[in-house]
């Protein structure tokens, strides 16, 4: 075997601005069956026996492998389904990992410009810098596999709402001087608001044993 054949290619990274990318389906019924089956099997197996090394690998999956492998399984699933929920959680995690500086900026702006309990629910320190945000999103992901899943979803939902609030305020700031940048922040705010709603609904469904 040649040296070239033994080399592994570095995973392709997706920029944070593309975290809501959609993928086409060849056979929707089969894709749905595989997505639901793999999500249920993965979550139930790990949560029944949450070995530390397995949880670590799942939390670090997008950092080590990129997003494409997960996308092939879960990206086309309905938002309020188990695979759709896991997909959104990994997308939020990837968004933070790839651009923690912007994430911290949005979070702090959202935190200081809102009077809701989202800051407490999300659980980040105040103020929260890039390293703290990366640690927070990884902690939330860890809770998916070895803690109260509904609580992890609620924390992720609160986090998304704060990020969305920050993005909306920054969009307003840039609207007059940098309209393209303002538009990008507006798009992110809308996407994160949708994710916050979907994740909160998923938490409710999970508690009713209805998230499948």
PDB file of C-alpha atoms in Angstrom:
ATOM      1  CA  UNK A   1       0.000   0.000   0.000  1.00  0.00           C
ATOM      2  CA  UNK A   2       1.416   3.393  -0.985  1.00  0.00           C
ATOM      3  CA  UNK A   3       1.830   6.264   1.436  1.00  0.00           C
ATOM      4  CA  UNK A   4      -0.762   8.228  -0.504  1.00  0.00           C
ATOM      5  CA  UNK A   5      -3.416   5.545  -0.066  1.00  0.00           C
ATOM      6  CA  UNK A   6      -2.921   5.624   3.701  1.00  0.00           C
ATOM      7  CA  UNK A   7      -3.519   9.343   4.005  1.00  0.00           C
ATOM      8  CA  UNK A   8      -6.778  10.631   5.378  1.00  0.00           C
ATOM      9  CA  UNK A   9      -8.323  13.748   3.955  1.00  0.00           C
ATOM     10  CA  UNK A  10      -9.050  16.578   6.347  1.00  0.00           C
ATOM     11  CA  UNK A  11     -12.822  17.000   6.817  1.00  0.00           C
ATOM     12  CA  UNK A  12     -14.397  19.828   4.878  1.00  0.00           C
ATOM     13  CA  UNK A  13     -15.562  22.633   7.143  1.00  0.00           C
ATOM     14  CA  UNK A  14     -18.766  24.511   6.520  1.00  0.00           C
ATOM     15  CA  UNK A  15     -18.738  28.261   7.213  1.00  0.00           C
ATOM     16  CA  UNK A  16     -21.116  29.323   9.952  1.00  0.00           C
ATOM     17  CA  UNK A  17     -23.184  31.345   7.487  1.00  0.00           C
ATOM     18  CA  UNK A  18     -24.152  28.102   5.722  1.00  0.00           C
ATOM     19  CA  UNK A  19     -25.299  26.266   8.825  1.00  0.00           C
ATOM     20  CA  UNK A  20     -28.831  25.965   7.463  1.00  0.00           C
ATOM     21  CA  UNK A  21     -27.804  24.337   4.171  1.00  0.00           C
ATOM     22  CA  UNK A  22     -30.348  21.921   2.686  1.00  0.00           C
ATOM     23  CA  UNK A  23     -29.594  18.681   0.886  1.00  0.00           C
ATOM     24  CA  UNK A  24     -31.626  17.034  -1.873  1.00  0.00           C
ATOM     25  CA  UNK A  25     -33.208  13.640  -1.358  1.00  0.00           C
ATOM     26  CA  UNK A  26     -33.214  10.770  -3.862  1.00  0.00           C
ATOM     27  CA  UNK A  27     -35.717   8.545  -2.041  1.00  0.00           C
ATOM     28  CA  UNK A  28     -37.555  10.520   0.665  1.00  0.00           C
ATOM     29  CA  UNK A  29     -39.208   7.472   2.235  1.00  0.00           C
ATOM     30  CA  UNK A  30     -35.935   5.603   2.596  1.00  0.00           C
ATOM     31  CA  UNK A  31     -34.117   8.681   3.835  1.00  0.00           C
ATOM     32  CA  UNK A  32     -36.812   9.200   6.462  1.00  0.00           C
ATOM     33  CA  UNK A  33     -36.687   5.576   7.590  1.00  0.00           C
ATOM     34  CA  UNK A  34     -32.907   5.590   7.948  1.00  0.00           C
ATOM     35  CA  UNK A  35     -32.866   8.984   9.650  1.00  0.00           C
ATOM     36  CA  UNK A  36     -35.413   8.043  12.293  1.00  0.00           C
ATOM     37  CA  UNK A  37     -33.909   4.609  12.829  1.00  0.00           C
ATOM     38  CA  UNK A  38     -30.343   5.787  13.274  1.00  0.00           C
ATOM     39  CA  UNK A  39     -31.276   8.707  15.522  1.00  0.00           C
ATOM     40  CA  UNK A  40     -33.379   6.520  17.822  1.00  0.00           C
ATOM     41  CA  UNK A  41     -30.794   3.741  17.941  1.00  0.00           C
ATOM     42  CA  UNK A  42     -27.906   6.097  18.614  1.00  0.00           C
ATOM     43  CA  UNK A  43     -29.613   8.052  21.343  1.00  0.00           C
ATOM     44  CA  UNK A  44     -31.149   5.096  23.163  1.00  0.00           C
ATOM     45  CA  UNK A  45     -27.976   3.007  23.060  1.00  0.00           C
ATOM     46  CA  UNK A  46     -25.695   5.757  24.343  1.00  0.00           C
ATOM     47  CA  UNK A  47     -28.115   6.999  26.984  1.00  0.00           C
ATOM     48  CA  UNK A  48     -28.577   3.462  28.332  1.00  0.00           C
ATOM     49  CA  UNK A  49     -24.816   3.061  28.769  1.00  0.00           C
ATOM     50  CA  UNK A  50     -23.157   6.490  28.497  1.00  0.00           C
ATOM     51  CA  UNK A  51     -19.506   5.489  28.425  1.00  0.00           C
ATOM     52  CA  UNK A  52     -17.320   8.570  28.719  1.00  0.00           C
ATOM     53  CA  UNK A  53     -15.229   7.851  25.626  1.00  0.00           C
ATOM     54  CA  UNK A  54     -18.318   7.258  23.468  1.00  0.00           C
ATOM     55  CA  UNK A  55     -19.973  10.479  24.652  1.00  0.00           C
ATOM     56  CA  UNK A  56     -16.730  12.356  24.018  1.00  0.00           C
ATOM     57  CA  UNK A  57     -16.612  11.093  20.443  1.00  0.00           C
ATOM     58  CA  UNK A  58     -20.215  12.074  19.780  1.00  0.00           C
ATOM     59  CA  UNK A  59     -19.762  15.550  21.247  1.00  0.00           C
ATOM     60  CA  UNK A  60     -16.605  16.037  19.160  1.00  0.00           C
ATOM     61  CA  UNK A  61     -18.030  14.484  16.007  1.00  0.00           C
ATOM     62  CA  UNK A  62     -18.434  17.620  13.902  1.00  0.00           C
ATOM     63  CA  UNK A  63     -15.035  18.931  14.957  1.00  0.00           C
ATOM     64  CA  UNK A  64     -13.359  15.700  13.854  1.00  0.00           C
ATOM     65  CA  UNK A  65     -15.475  14.801  10.813  1.00  0.00           C
ATOM     66  CA  UNK A  66     -17.269  17.913   9.611  1.00  0.00           C
ATOM     67  CA  UNK A  67     -21.016  18.030   9.027  1.00  0.00           C
ATOM     68  CA  UNK A  68     -21.533  16.072   5.806  1.00  0.00           C
ATOM     69  CA  UNK A  69     -21.868  12.600   7.368  1.00  0.00           C
ATOM     70  CA  UNK A  70     -24.600  13.784   9.733  1.00  0.00           C
ATOM     71  CA  UNK A  71     -26.274  15.760   6.964  1.00  0.00           C
ATOM     72  CA  UNK A  72     -26.651  12.641   4.851  1.00  0.00           C
ATOM     73  CA  UNK A  73     -28.621  11.040   7.678  1.00  0.00           C
ATOM     74  CA  UNK A  74     -30.656  13.764   9.368  1.00  0.00           C
ATOM     75  CA  UNK A  75     -30.750  17.054   7.460  1.00  0.00           C
ATOM     76  CA  UNK A  76     -33.971  16.302   5.559  1.00  0.00           C
ATOM     77  CA  UNK A  77     -35.961  15.250   8.622  1.00  0.00           C
ATOM     78  CA  UNK A  78     -38.842  17.347   9.966  1.00  0.00           C
ATOM     79  CA  UNK A  79     -37.746  19.971  12.473  1.00  0.00           C
ATOM     80  CA  UNK A  80     -39.791  18.482  15.310  1.00  0.00           C
ATOM     81  CA  UNK A  81     -38.571  14.927  14.979  1.00  0.00           C
ATOM     82  CA  UNK A  82     -35.713  13.189  16.767  1.00  0.00           C
ATOM     83  CA  UNK A  83     -33.313  13.218  13.779  1.00  0.00           C
ATOM     84  CA  UNK A  84     -34.325  16.786  12.914  1.00  0.00           C
ATOM     85  CA  UNK A  85     -33.644  17.840  16.499  1.00  0.00           C
ATOM     86  CA  UNK A  86     -30.229  16.185  16.601  1.00  0.00           C
ATOM     87  CA  UNK A  87     -29.377  17.790  13.263  1.00  0.00           C
ATOM     88  CA  UNK A  88     -30.189  21.253  14.604  1.00  0.00           C
ATOM     89  CA  UNK A  89     -28.183  20.676  17.758  1.00  0.00           C
ATOM     90  CA  UNK A  90     -25.123  19.689  15.742  1.00  0.00           C
ATOM     91  CA  UNK A  91     -25.585  22.693  13.451  1.00  0.00           C
ATOM     92  CA  UNK A  92     -25.683  25.074  16.415  1.00  0.00           C
ATOM     93  CA  UNK A  93     -22.591  23.410  17.870  1.00  0.00           C
ATOM     94  CA  UNK A  94     -20.762  23.701  14.551  1.00  0.00           C
ATOM     95  CA  UNK A  95     -21.740  27.356  14.220  1.00  0.00           C
ATOM     96  CA  UNK A  96     -20.145  28.109  17.602  1.00  0.00           C
ATOM     97  CA  UNK A  97     -17.031  26.040  16.993  1.00  0.00           C
ATOM     98  CA  UNK A  98     -16.322  27.587  13.610  1.00  0.00           C
ATOM     99  CA  UNK A  99     -16.753  31.209  14.671  1.00  0.00           C
ATOM    100  CA  UNK A 100     -16.734  31.513  18.466  1.00  0.00           C
ATOM    101  CA  UNK A 101     -15.848  35.222  18.324  1.00  0.00           C
ATOM    102  CA  UNK A 102     -19.028  36.131  16.456  1.00  0.00           C
ATOM    103  CA  UNK A 103     -21.051  33.756  18.629  1.00  0.00           C
ATOM    104  CA  UNK A 104     -19.742  35.464  21.754  1.00  0.00           C
ATOM    105  CA  UNK A 105     -20.513  38.885  20.302  1.00  0.00           C
ATOM    106  CA  UNK A 106     -24.095  37.889  19.497  1.00  0.00           C
ATOM    107  CA  UNK A 107     -24.596  36.167  22.835  1.00  0.00           C
ATOM    108  CA  UNK A 108     -23.369  39.123  24.873  1.00  0.00           C
ATOM    109  CA  UNK A 109     -25.461  41.560  22.870  1.00  0.00           C
ATOM    110  CA  UNK A 110     -28.502  39.339  23.306  1.00  0.00           C
ATOM    111  CA  UNK A 111     -27.825  38.823  26.993  1.00  0.00           C
ATOM    112  CA  UNK A 112     -27.535  42.524  27.776  1.00  0.00           C
ATOM    113  CA  UNK A 113     -30.512  43.530  25.625  1.00  0.00           C
ATOM    114  CA  UNK A 114     -33.090  41.115  27.025  1.00  0.00           C
ATOM    115  CA  UNK A 115     -34.769  40.715  30.400  1.00  0.00           C
ATOM    116  CA  UNK A 116     -35.915  37.096  30.025  1.00  0.00           C
ATOM    117  CA  UNK A 117     -34.694  34.067  31.956  1.00  0.00           C
ATOM    118  CA  UNK A 118     -32.888  32.718  28.882  1.00  0.00           C
ATOM    119  CA  UNK A 119     -29.465  33.634  30.268  1.00  0.00           C
ATOM    120  CA  UNK A 120     -30.115  31.518  33.362  1.00  0.00           C
ATOM    121  CA  UNK A 121     -31.567  28.624  31.370  1.00  0.00           C
ATOM    122  CA  UNK A 122     -28.692  28.592  28.856  1.00  0.00           C
ATOM    123  CA  UNK A 123     -26.176  28.526  31.683  1.00  0.00           C
ATOM    124  CA  UNK A 124     -23.258  30.519  30.284  1.00  0.00           C
ATOM    125  CA  UNK A 125     -21.161  32.706  32.579  1.00  0.00           C
ATOM    126  CA  UNK A 126     -21.546  36.468  32.368  1.00  0.00           C
ATOM    127  CA  UNK A 127     -19.807  37.850  30.470  1.00  0.00           C
ATOM    128  CA  UNK A 128     -19.237  34.916  28.115  1.00  0.00           C
ATOM    129  CA  UNK A 129     -16.258  34.989  25.767  1.00  0.00           C
ATOM    130  CA  UNK A 130     -15.482  32.673  22.831  1.00  0.00           C
ATOM    131  CA  UNK A 131     -13.966  29.920  24.995  1.00  0.00           C
ATOM    132  CA  UNK A 132     -16.910  29.977  27.385  1.00  0.00           C
ATOM    133  CA  UNK A 133     -19.366  29.708  24.491  1.00  0.00           C
ATOM    134  CA  UNK A 134     -17.546  26.695  23.030  1.00  0.00           C
ATOM    135  CA  UNK A 135     -17.536  25.052  26.457  1.00  0.00           C
ATOM    136  CA  UNK A 136     -21.238  25.814  26.907  1.00  0.00           C
ATOM    137  CA  UNK A 137     -22.387  24.320  23.613  1.00  0.00           C
ATOM    138  CA  UNK A 138     -20.282  21.202  24.222  1.00  0.00           C
ATOM    139  CA  UNK A 139     -21.792  20.887  27.703  1.00  0.00           C
ATOM    140  CA  UNK A 140     -25.268  21.121  26.208  1.00  0.00           C
ATOM    141  CA  UNK A 141     -24.370  18.415  23.683  1.00  0.00           C
ATOM    142  CA  UNK A 142     -23.045  16.241  26.492  1.00  0.00           C
ATOM    143  CA  UNK A 143     -26.405  16.580  28.223  1.00  0.00           C
ATOM    144  CA  UNK A 144     -28.075  15.192  25.105  1.00  0.00           C
ATOM    145  CA  UNK A 145     -26.300  11.860  25.589  1.00  0.00           C
ATOM    146  CA  UNK A 146     -25.923  11.512  29.341  1.00  0.00           C
ATOM    147  CA  UNK A 147     -28.289  13.933  31.060  1.00  0.00           C
ATOM    148  CA  UNK A 148     -31.890  15.100  30.909  1.00  0.00           C
ATOM    149  CA  UNK A 149     -32.491  15.367  27.174  1.00  0.00           C
ATOM    150  CA  UNK A 150     -35.393  17.790  27.543  1.00  0.00           C
ATOM    151  CA  UNK A 151     -33.289  20.090  29.724  1.00  0.00           C
ATOM    152  CA  UNK A 152     -30.495  20.014  27.136  1.00  0.00           C
ATOM    153  CA  UNK A 153     -32.996  21.011  24.461  1.00  0.00           C
ATOM    154  CA  UNK A 154     -34.357  23.845  26.601  1.00  0.00           C
ATOM    155  CA  UNK A 155     -30.838  25.126  27.230  1.00  0.00           C
ATOM    156  CA  UNK A 156     -30.101  25.007  23.503  1.00  0.00           C
ATOM    157  CA  UNK A 157     -33.369  26.803  22.796  1.00  0.00           C
ATOM    158  CA  UNK A 158     -32.565  29.578  25.271  1.00  0.00           C
ATOM    159  CA  UNK A 159     -29.087  29.894  23.814  1.00  0.00           C
ATOM    160  CA  UNK A 160     -30.499  30.251  20.296  1.00  0.00           C
ATOM    161  CA  UNK A 161     -32.939  32.944  21.433  1.00  0.00           C
ATOM    162  CA  UNK A 162     -30.133  34.997  22.968  1.00  0.00           C
ATOM    163  CA  UNK A 163     -28.015  34.601  19.843  1.00  0.00           C
ATOM    164  CA  UNK A 164     -31.002  35.579  17.697  1.00  0.00           C
ATOM    165  CA  UNK A 165     -31.647  38.683  19.795  1.00  0.00           C
ATOM    166  CA  UNK A 166     -28.023  39.711  19.484  1.00  0.00           C
ATOM    167  CA  UNK A 167     -28.047  39.131  15.736  1.00  0.00           C
ATOM    168  CA  UNK A 168     -31.207  41.200  15.321  1.00  0.00           C
ATOM    169  CA  UNK A 169     -29.733  44.118  17.256  1.00  0.00           C
ATOM    170  CA  UNK A 170     -26.505  43.989  15.258  1.00  0.00           C
ATOM    171  CA  UNK A 171     -28.543  43.952  12.060  1.00  0.00           C
ATOM    172  CA  UNK A 172     -30.174  47.183  13.196  1.00  0.00           C
ATOM    173  CA  UNK A 173     -26.760  48.673  13.985  1.00  0.00           C
ATOM    174  CA  UNK A 174     -25.392  47.927  10.510  1.00  0.00           C
ATOM    175  CA  UNK A 175     -28.544  48.634   8.521  1.00  0.00           C
ATOM    176  CA  UNK A 176     -27.630  52.192   7.516  1.00  0.00           C
ATOM    177  CA  UNK A 177     -23.896  51.707   6.924  1.00  0.00           C
ATOM    178  CA  UNK A 178     -23.413  48.056   5.864  1.00  0.00           C
ATOM    179  CA  UNK A 179     -26.695  46.722   4.458  1.00  0.00           C
ATOM    180  CA  UNK A 180     -25.229  43.404   3.292  1.00  0.00           C
ATOM    181  CA  UNK A 181     -23.853  42.679   6.743  1.00  0.00           C
ATOM    182  CA  UNK A 182     -27.151  43.740   8.264  1.00  0.00           C
ATOM    183  CA  UNK A 183     -28.978  41.347   5.936  1.00  0.00           C
ATOM    184  CA  UNK A 184     -26.701  38.479   6.961  1.00  0.00           C
ATOM    185  CA  UNK A 185     -27.377  39.110  10.653  1.00  0.00           C
ATOM    186  CA  UNK A 186     -31.110  39.364   9.973  1.00  0.00           C
ATOM    187  CA  UNK A 187     -31.045  35.990   8.211  1.00  0.00           C
ATOM    188  CA  UNK A 188     -29.170  34.438  11.103  1.00  0.00           C
ATOM    189  CA  UNK A 189     -31.562  35.947  13.628  1.00  0.00           C
ATOM    190  CA  UNK A 190     -34.560  34.475  11.802  1.00  0.00           C
ATOM    191  CA  UNK A 191     -32.934  31.052  11.504  1.00  0.00           C
ATOM    192  CA  UNK A 192     -31.911  30.975  15.166  1.00  0.00           C
ATOM    193  CA  UNK A 193     -35.374  32.099  16.254  1.00  0.00           C
ATOM    194  CA  UNK A 194     -36.864  29.216  14.286  1.00  0.00           C
ATOM    195  CA  UNK A 195     -34.395  26.784  15.824  1.00  0.00           C
ATOM    196  CA  UNK A 196     -35.185  28.072  19.306  1.00  0.00           C
ATOM    197  CA  UNK A 197     -38.880  27.406  18.739  1.00  0.00           C
ATOM    198  CA  UNK A 198     -38.227  23.958  17.234  1.00  0.00           C
ATOM    199  CA  UNK A 199     -35.939  22.903  20.086  1.00  0.00           C
ATOM    200  CA  UNK A 200     -38.396  24.079  22.734  1.00  0.00           C
ATOM    201  CA  UNK A 201     -41.170  22.125  21.015  1.00  0.00           C
ATOM    202  CA  UNK A 202     -38.925  19.075  20.829  1.00  0.00           C
ATOM    203  CA  UNK A 203     -38.340  19.291  24.587  1.00  0.00           C
ATOM    204  CA  UNK A 204     -42.091  19.270  25.175  1.00  0.00           C
ATOM    205  CA  UNK A 205     -42.539  16.302  22.835  1.00  0.00           C
ATOM    206  CA  UNK A 206     -39.717  14.396  24.534  1.00  0.00           C
ATOM    207  CA  UNK A 207     -41.381  14.785  27.928  1.00  0.00           C
ATOM    208  CA  UNK A 208     -44.563  13.364  26.405  1.00  0.00           C
ATOM    209  CA  UNK A 209     -42.602  10.467  24.905  1.00  0.00           C
ATOM    210  CA  UNK A 210     -43.684  11.753  21.500  1.00  0.00           C
ATOM    211  CA  UNK A 211     -40.403  12.845  19.895  1.00  0.00           C
ATOM    212  CA  UNK A 212     -39.733  10.187  17.259  1.00  0.00           C
TER     213      UNK A 212
END
